[in-house]
PDB file of C-alpha atoms and ligand atoms in Angstrom:
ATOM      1  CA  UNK A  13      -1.635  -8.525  13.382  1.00  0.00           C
ATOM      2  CA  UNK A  14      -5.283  -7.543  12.555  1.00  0.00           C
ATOM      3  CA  UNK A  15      -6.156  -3.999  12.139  1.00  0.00           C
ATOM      4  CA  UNK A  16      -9.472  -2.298  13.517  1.00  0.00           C
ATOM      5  CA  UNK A  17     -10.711   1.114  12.060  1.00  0.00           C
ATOM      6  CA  UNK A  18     -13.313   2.055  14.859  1.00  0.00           C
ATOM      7  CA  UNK A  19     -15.626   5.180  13.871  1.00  0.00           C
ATOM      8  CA  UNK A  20     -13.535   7.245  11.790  1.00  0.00           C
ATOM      9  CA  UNK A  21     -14.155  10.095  10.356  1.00  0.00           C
ATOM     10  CA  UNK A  22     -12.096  12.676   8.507  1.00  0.00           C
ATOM     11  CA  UNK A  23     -13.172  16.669   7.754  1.00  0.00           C
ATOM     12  CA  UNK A  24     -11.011  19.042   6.242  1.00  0.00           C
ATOM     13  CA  UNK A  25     -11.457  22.653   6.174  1.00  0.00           C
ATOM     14  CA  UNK A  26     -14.165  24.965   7.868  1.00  0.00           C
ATOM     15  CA  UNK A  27     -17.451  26.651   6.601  1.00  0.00           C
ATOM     16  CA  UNK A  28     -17.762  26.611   2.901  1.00  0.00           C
ATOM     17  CA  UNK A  29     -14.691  24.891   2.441  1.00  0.00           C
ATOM     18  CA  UNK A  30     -15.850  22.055   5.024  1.00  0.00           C
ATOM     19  CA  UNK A  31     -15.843  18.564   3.266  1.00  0.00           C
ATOM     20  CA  UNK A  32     -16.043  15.551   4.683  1.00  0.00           C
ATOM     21  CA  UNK A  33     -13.739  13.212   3.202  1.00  0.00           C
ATOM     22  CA  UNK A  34     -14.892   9.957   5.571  1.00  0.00           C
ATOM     23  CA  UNK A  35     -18.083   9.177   7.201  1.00  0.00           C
ATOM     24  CA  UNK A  36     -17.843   6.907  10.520  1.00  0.00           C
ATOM     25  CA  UNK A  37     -15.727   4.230   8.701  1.00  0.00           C
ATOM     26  CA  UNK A  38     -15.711   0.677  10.335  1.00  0.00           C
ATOM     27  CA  UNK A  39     -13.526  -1.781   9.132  1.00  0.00           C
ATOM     28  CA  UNK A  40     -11.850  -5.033   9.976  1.00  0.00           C
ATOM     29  CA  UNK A  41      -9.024  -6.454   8.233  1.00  0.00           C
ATOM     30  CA  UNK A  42      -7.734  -9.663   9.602  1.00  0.00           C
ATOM     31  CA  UNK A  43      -3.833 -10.656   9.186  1.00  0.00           C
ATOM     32  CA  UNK A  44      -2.550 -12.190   5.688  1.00  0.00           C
ATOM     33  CA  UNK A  45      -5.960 -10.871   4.117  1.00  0.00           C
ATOM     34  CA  UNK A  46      -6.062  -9.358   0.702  1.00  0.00           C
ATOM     35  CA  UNK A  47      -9.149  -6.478   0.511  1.00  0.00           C
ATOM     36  CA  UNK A  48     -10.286  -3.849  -2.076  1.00  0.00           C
ATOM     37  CA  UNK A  49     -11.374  -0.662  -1.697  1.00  0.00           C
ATOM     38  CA  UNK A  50     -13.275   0.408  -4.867  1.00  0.00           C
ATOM     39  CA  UNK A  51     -14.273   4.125  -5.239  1.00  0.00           C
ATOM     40  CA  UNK A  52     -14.956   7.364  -7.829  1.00  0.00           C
ATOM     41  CA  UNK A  53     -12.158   9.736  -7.725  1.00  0.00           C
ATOM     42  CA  UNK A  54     -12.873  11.890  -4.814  1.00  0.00           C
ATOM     43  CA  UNK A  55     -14.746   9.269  -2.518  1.00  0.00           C
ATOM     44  CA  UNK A  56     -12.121   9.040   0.115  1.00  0.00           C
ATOM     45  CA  UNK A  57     -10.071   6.626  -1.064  1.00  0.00           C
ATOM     46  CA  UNK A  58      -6.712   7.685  -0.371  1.00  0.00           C
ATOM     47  CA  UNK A  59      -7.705   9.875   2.237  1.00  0.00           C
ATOM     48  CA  UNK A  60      -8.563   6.319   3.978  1.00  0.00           C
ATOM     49  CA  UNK A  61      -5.732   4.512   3.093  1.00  0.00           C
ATOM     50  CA  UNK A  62      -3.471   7.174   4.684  1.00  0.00           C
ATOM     51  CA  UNK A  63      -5.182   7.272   8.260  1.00  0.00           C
ATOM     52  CA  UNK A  64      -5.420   3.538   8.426  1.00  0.00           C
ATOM     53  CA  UNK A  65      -1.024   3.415   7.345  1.00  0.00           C
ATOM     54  CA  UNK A  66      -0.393   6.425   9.728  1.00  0.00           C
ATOM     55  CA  UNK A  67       0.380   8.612   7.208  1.00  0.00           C
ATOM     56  CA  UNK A  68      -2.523  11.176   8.225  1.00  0.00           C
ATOM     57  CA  UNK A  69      -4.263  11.365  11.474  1.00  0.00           C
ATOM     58  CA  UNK A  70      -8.443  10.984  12.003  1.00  0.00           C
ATOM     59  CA  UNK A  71     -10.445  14.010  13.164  1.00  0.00           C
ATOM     60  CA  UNK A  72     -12.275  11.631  15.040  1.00  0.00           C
ATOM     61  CA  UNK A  73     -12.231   7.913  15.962  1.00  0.00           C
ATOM     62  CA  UNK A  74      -9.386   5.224  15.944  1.00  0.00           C
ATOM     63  CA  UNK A  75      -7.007   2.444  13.884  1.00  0.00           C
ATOM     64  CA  UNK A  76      -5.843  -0.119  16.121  1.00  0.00           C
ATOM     65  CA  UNK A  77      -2.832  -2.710  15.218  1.00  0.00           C
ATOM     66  CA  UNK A  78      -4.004  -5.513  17.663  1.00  0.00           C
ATOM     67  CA  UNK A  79      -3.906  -3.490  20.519  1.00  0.00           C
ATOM     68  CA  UNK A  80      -1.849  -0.587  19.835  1.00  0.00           C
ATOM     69  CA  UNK A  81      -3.396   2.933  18.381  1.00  0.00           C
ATOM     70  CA  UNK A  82      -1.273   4.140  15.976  1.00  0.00           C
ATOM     71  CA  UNK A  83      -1.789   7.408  15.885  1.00  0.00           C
ATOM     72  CA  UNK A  84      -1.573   8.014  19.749  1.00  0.00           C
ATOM     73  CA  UNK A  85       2.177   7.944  19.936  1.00  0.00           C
ATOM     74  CA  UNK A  86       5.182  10.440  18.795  1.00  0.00           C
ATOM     75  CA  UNK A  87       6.047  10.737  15.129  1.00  0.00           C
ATOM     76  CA  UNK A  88       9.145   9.048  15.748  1.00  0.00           C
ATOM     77  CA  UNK A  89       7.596   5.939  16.889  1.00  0.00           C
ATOM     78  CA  UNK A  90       4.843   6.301  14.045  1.00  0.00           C
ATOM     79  CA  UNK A  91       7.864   6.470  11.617  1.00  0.00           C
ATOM     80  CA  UNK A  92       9.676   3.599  12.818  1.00  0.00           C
ATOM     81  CA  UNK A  93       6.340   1.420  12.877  1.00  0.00           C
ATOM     82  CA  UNK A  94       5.724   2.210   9.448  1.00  0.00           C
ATOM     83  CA  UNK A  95       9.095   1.910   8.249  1.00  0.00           C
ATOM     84  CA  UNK A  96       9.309  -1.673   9.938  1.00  0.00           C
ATOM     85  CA  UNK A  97       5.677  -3.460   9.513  1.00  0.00           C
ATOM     86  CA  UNK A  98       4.250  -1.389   6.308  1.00  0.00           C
ATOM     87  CA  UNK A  99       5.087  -1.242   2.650  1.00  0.00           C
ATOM     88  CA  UNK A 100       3.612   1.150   0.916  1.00  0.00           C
ATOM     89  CA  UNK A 101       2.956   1.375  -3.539  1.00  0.00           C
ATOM     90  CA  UNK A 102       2.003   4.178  -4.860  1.00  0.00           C
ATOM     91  CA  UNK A 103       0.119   4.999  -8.487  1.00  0.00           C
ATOM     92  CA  UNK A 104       3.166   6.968  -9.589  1.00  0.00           C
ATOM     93  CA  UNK A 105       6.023   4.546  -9.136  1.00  0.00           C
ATOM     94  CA  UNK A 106       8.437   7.409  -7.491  1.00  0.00           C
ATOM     95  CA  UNK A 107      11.560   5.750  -8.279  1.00  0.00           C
ATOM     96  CA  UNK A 108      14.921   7.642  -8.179  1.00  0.00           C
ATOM     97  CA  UNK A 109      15.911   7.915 -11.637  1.00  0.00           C
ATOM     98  CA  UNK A 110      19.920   8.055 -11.427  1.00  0.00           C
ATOM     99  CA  UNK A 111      19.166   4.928  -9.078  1.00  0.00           C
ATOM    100  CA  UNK A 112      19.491   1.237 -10.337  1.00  0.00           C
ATOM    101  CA  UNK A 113      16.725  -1.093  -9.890  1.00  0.00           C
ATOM    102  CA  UNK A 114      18.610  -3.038  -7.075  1.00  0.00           C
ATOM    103  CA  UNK A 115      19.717   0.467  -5.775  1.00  0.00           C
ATOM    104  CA  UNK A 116      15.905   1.821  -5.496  1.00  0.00           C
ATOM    105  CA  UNK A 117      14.694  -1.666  -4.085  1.00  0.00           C
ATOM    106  CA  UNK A 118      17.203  -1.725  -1.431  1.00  0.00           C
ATOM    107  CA  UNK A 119      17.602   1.887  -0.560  1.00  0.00           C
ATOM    108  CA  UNK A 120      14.474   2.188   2.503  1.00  0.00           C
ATOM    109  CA  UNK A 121      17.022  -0.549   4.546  1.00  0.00           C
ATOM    110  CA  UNK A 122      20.135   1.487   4.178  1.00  0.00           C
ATOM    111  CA  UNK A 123      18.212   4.845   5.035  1.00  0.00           C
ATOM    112  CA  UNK A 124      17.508   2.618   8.372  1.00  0.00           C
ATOM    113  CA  UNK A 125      21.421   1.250   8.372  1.00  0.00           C
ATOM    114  CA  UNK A 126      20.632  -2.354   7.701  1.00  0.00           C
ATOM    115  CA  UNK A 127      21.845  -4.706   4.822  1.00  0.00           C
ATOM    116  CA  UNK A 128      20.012  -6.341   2.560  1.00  0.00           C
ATOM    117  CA  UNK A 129      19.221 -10.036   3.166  1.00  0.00           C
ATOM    118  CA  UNK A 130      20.396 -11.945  -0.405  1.00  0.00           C
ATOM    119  CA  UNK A 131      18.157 -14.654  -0.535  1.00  0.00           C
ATOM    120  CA  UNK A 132      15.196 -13.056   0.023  1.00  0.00           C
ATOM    121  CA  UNK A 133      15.784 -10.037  -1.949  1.00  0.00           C
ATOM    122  CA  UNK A 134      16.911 -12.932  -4.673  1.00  0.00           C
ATOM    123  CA  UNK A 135      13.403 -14.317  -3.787  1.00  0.00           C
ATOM    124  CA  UNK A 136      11.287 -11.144  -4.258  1.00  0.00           C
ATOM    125  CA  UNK A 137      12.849 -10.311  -7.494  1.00  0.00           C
ATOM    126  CA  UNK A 138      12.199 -13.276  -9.078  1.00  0.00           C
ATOM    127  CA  UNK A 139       8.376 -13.766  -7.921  1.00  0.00           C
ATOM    128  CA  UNK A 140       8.214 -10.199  -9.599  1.00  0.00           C
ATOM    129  CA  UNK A 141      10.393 -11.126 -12.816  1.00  0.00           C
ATOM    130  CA  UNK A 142      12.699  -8.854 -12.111  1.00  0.00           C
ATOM    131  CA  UNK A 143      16.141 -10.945 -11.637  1.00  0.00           C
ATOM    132  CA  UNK A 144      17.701  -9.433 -15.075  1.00  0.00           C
ATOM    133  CA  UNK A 145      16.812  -6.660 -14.929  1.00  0.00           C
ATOM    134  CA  UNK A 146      18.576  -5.410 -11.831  1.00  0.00           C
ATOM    135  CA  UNK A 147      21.103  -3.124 -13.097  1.00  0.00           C
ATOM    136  CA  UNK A 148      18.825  -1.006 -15.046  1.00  0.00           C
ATOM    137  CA  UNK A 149      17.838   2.490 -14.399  1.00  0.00           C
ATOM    138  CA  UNK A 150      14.125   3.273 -14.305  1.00  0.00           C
ATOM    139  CA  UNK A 151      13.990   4.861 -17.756  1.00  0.00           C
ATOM    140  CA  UNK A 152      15.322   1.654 -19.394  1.00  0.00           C
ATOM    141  CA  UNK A 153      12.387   0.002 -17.964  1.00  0.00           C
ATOM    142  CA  UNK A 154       8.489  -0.309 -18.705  1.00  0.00           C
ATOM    143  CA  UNK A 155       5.899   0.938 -16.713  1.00  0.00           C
ATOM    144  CA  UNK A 156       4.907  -2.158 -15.747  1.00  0.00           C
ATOM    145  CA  UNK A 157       8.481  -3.291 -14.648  1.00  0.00           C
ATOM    146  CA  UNK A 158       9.121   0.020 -12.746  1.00  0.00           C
ATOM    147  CA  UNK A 159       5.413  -0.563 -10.651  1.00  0.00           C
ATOM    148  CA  UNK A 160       7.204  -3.983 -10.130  1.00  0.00           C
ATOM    149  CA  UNK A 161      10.558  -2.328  -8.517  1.00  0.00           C
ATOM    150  CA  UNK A 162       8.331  -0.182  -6.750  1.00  0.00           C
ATOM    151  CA  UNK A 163       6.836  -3.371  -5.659  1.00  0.00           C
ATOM    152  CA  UNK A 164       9.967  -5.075  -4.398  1.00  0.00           C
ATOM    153  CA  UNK A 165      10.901  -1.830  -2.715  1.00  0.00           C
ATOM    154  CA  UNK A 166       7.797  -1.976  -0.769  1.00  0.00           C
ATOM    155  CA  UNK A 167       8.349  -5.647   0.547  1.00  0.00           C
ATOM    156  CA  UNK A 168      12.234  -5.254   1.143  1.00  0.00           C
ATOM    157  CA  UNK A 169      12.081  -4.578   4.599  1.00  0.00           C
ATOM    158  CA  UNK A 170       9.652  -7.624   5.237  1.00  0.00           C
ATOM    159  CA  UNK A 171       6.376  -5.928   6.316  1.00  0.00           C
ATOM    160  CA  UNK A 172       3.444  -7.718   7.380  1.00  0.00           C
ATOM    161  CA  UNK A 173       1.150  -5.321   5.635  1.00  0.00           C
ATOM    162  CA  UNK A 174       1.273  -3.913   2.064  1.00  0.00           C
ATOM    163  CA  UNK A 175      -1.187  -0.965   0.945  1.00  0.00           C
ATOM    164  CA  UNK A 176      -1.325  -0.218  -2.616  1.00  0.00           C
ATOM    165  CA  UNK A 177      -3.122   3.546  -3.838  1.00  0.00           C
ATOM    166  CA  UNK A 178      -4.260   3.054  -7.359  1.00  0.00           C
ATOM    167  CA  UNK A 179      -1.102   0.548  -8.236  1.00  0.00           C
ATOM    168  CA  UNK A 180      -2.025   0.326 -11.651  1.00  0.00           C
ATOM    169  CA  UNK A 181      -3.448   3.596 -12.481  1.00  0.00           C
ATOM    170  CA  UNK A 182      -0.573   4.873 -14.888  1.00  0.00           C
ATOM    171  CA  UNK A 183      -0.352   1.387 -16.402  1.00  0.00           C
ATOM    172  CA  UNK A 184      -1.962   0.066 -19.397  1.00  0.00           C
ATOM    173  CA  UNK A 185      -4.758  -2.516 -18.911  1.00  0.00           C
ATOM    174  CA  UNK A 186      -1.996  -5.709 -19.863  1.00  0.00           C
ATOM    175  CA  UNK A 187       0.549  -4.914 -17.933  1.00  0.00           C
ATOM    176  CA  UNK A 188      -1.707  -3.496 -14.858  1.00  0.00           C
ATOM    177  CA  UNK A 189      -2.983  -6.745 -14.974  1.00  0.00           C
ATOM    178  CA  UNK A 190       0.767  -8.416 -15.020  1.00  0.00           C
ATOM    179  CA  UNK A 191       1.198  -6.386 -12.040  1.00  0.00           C
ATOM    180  CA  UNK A 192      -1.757  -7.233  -9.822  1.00  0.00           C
ATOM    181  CA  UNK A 193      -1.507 -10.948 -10.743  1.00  0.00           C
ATOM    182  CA  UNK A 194       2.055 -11.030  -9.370  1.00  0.00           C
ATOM    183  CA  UNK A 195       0.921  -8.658  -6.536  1.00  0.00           C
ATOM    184  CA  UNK A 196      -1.795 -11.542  -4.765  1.00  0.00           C
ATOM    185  CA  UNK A 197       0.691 -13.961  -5.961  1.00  0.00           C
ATOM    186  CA  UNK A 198       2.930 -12.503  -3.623  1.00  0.00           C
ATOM    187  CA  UNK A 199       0.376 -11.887  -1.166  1.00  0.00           C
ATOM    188  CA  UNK A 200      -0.488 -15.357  -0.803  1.00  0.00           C
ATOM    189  CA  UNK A 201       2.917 -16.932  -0.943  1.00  0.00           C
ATOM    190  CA  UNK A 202       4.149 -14.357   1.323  1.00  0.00           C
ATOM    191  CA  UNK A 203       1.473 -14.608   3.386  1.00  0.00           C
ATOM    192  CA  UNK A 204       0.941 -10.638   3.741  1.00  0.00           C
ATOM    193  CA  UNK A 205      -2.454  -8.384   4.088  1.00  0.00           C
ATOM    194  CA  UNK A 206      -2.924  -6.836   1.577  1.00  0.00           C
ATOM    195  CA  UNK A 207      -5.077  -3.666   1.288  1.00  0.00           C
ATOM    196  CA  UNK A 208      -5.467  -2.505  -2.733  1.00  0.00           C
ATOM    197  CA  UNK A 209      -7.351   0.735  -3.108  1.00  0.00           C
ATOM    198  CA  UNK A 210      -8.616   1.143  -7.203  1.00  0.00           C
ATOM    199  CA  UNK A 211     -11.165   2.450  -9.352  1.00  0.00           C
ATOM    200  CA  UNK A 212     -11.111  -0.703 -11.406  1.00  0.00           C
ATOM    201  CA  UNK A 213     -13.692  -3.225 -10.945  1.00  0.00           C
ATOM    202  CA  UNK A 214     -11.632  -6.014 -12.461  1.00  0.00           C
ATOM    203  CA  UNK A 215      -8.718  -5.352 -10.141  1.00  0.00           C
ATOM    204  CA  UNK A 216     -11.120  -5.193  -7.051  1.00  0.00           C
ATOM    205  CA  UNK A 217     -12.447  -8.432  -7.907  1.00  0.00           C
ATOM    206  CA  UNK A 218      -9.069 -10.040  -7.486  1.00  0.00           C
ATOM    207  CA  UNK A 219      -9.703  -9.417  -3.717  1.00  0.00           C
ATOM    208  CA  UNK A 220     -10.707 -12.063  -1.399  1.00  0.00           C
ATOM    209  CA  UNK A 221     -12.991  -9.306   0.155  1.00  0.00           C
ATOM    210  CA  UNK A 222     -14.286  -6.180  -1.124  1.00  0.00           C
ATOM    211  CA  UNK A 223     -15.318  -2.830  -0.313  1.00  0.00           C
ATOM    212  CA  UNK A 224     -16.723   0.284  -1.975  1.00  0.00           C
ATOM    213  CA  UNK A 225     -16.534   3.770  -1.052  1.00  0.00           C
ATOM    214  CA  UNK A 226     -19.058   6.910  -1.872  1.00  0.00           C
ATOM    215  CA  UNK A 227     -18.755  10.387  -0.745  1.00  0.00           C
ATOM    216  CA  UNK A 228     -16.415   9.057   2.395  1.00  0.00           C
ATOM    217  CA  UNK A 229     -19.212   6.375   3.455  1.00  0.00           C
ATOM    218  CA  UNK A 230     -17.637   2.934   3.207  1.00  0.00           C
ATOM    219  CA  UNK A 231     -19.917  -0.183   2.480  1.00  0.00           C
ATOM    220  CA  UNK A 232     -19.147  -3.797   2.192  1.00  0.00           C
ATOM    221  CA  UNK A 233     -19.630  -5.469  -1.057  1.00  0.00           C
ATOM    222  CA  UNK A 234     -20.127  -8.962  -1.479  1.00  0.00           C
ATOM    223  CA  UNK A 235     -17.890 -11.383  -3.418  1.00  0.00           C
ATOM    224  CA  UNK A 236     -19.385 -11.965  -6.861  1.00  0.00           C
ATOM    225  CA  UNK A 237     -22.193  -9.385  -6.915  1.00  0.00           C
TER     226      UNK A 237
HETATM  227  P1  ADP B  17      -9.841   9.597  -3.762  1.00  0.00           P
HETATM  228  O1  ADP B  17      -8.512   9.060  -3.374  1.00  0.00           O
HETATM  229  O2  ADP B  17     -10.960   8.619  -3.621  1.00  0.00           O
HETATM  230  O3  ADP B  17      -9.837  10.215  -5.127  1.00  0.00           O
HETATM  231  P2  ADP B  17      -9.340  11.551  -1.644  1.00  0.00           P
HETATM  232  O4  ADP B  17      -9.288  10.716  -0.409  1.00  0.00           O
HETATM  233  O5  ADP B  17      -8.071  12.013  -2.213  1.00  0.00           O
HETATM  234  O6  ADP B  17     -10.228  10.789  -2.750  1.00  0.00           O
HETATM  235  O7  ADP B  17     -10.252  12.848  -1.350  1.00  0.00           O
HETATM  236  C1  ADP B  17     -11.538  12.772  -0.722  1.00  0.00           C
HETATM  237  C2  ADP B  17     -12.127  14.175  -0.600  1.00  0.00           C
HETATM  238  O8  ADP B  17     -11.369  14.946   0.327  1.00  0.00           O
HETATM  239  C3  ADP B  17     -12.134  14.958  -1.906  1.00  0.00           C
HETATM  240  O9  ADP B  17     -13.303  15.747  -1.941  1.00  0.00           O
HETATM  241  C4  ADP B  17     -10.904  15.830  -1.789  1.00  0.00           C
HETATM  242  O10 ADP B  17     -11.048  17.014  -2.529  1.00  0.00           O
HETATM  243  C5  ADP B  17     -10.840  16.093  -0.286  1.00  0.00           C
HETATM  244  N1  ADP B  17      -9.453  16.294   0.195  1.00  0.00           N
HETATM  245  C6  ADP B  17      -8.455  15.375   0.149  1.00  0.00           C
HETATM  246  N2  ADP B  17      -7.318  15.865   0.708  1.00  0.00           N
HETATM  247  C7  ADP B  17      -7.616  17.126   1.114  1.00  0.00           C
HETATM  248  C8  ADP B  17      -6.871  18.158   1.770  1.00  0.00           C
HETATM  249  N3  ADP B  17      -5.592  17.976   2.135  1.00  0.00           N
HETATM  250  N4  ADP B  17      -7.504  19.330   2.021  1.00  0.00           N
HETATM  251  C9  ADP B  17      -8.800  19.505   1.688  1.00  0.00           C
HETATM  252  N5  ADP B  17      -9.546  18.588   1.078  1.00  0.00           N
HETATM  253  C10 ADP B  17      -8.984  17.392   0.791  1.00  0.00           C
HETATM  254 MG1   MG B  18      -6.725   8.884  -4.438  1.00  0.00          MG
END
């Protein structure tokens, strides 16, 4: 499914407080790509990410999934849409900590009542080096093995379309780097779009196409400039 961000724009607050977060954002992002976003803190980054997954809604324009807009429909539907075609990773790994590492992985299908499927859970786990390390609890695991639970949590429920905020923000530069070199491993065997949102140029370069974002104005960047 491709995805089409027509003309958005996002303001919060009123008067002195008004800021404009995005600035008439256009962007295409064709199925089983992998983009980056690159931005300063404060750009609009997340802000972006979270209106084109649904999360937040536009103040003006519109994100289409091939034909559908996502954000004219009920919450309910929005909910189920995201829980079914989008994974989401996050810079803080927001893992349960009395959880296992199977148990946090698996846990979005049984809050929608569905069982794991074995082989490609088995699959996942293994692209992400993760098959002995199953059993442990997120504080008897790295940072870099807890982004990469996080990671497997995010594809469990098979979604076409990962977005990543910042996924190796808390991590040090080796094992951010494990990460994002499993991450468009993944991608590509996978065959998922993948949208990566950073403030690293290295990481952004790992992108097949790239992006840069200032003061909520979005502007493509060409590869290897
Ligand atoms: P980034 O992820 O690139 O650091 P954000 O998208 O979080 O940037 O924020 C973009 C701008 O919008 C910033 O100036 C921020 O202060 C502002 N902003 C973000 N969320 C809110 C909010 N809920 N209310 C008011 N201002 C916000
Ligand atoms: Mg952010």
């Amino acid at each position: 499914m491709d995805i089409k961000v027509k003309d958005v724009s996002k303001v919060y607050g009123a008067g002195d407080n008004r800021v404009v977060a995005l600035n008439h954002v256009h962007m295409d992002i064709r199925e089983g790509e992998f983009i980056s976003i690159m931005g300063p803190s404060g750009s609009g980054k997340s802000t972006l990410l979270h209106i084109i997954s649904g999360l937040d809604a536009p103040t003006s324009g519109q994100v289409l999934y091939g034909a559908r807009d996502i954000h004219n429909g009920s919450d309910k539907e929005m909910s189920a849409f995201r829980r079914r075609k989008i994974g989401f990773i996050f810079q803080r790994f927001h893992l349960l900590p009395v959880l296992s590492a199977r148990e946090n992985i698996i846990m979005p299908l049984l809050l929608d009542r569905q069982q794991p499927d074995e082989e490609y859970l088995r699959e996942v786990t293994g692209l992400l080096g993760l098959n002995d390390r199953l059993t442990h609890l997120p504080h008897e695991l790295s940072g870099g093995q807890q982004q990469r639970v996080a990671i497997a949590r995010a594809l469990i429920a098979k979604p076409d379309i990962i977005f990543a905020d910042e996924p190796t923000g808390n991590l040090d530069s080796g094992s951010g780097g494990e990460v994002m070199k499993m991450l468009c491993n993944i991608q590509g065997k996978l065959n998922k779009t993948l949208v990566v949102i950073t403030h690293d140029p290295r990481i952004a370069e790992m992108a097949a196409r790239r992006f840069a974002i200032v003061d909520g104005v979005l502007l493509s960047a060409e590869a290897g400039t």
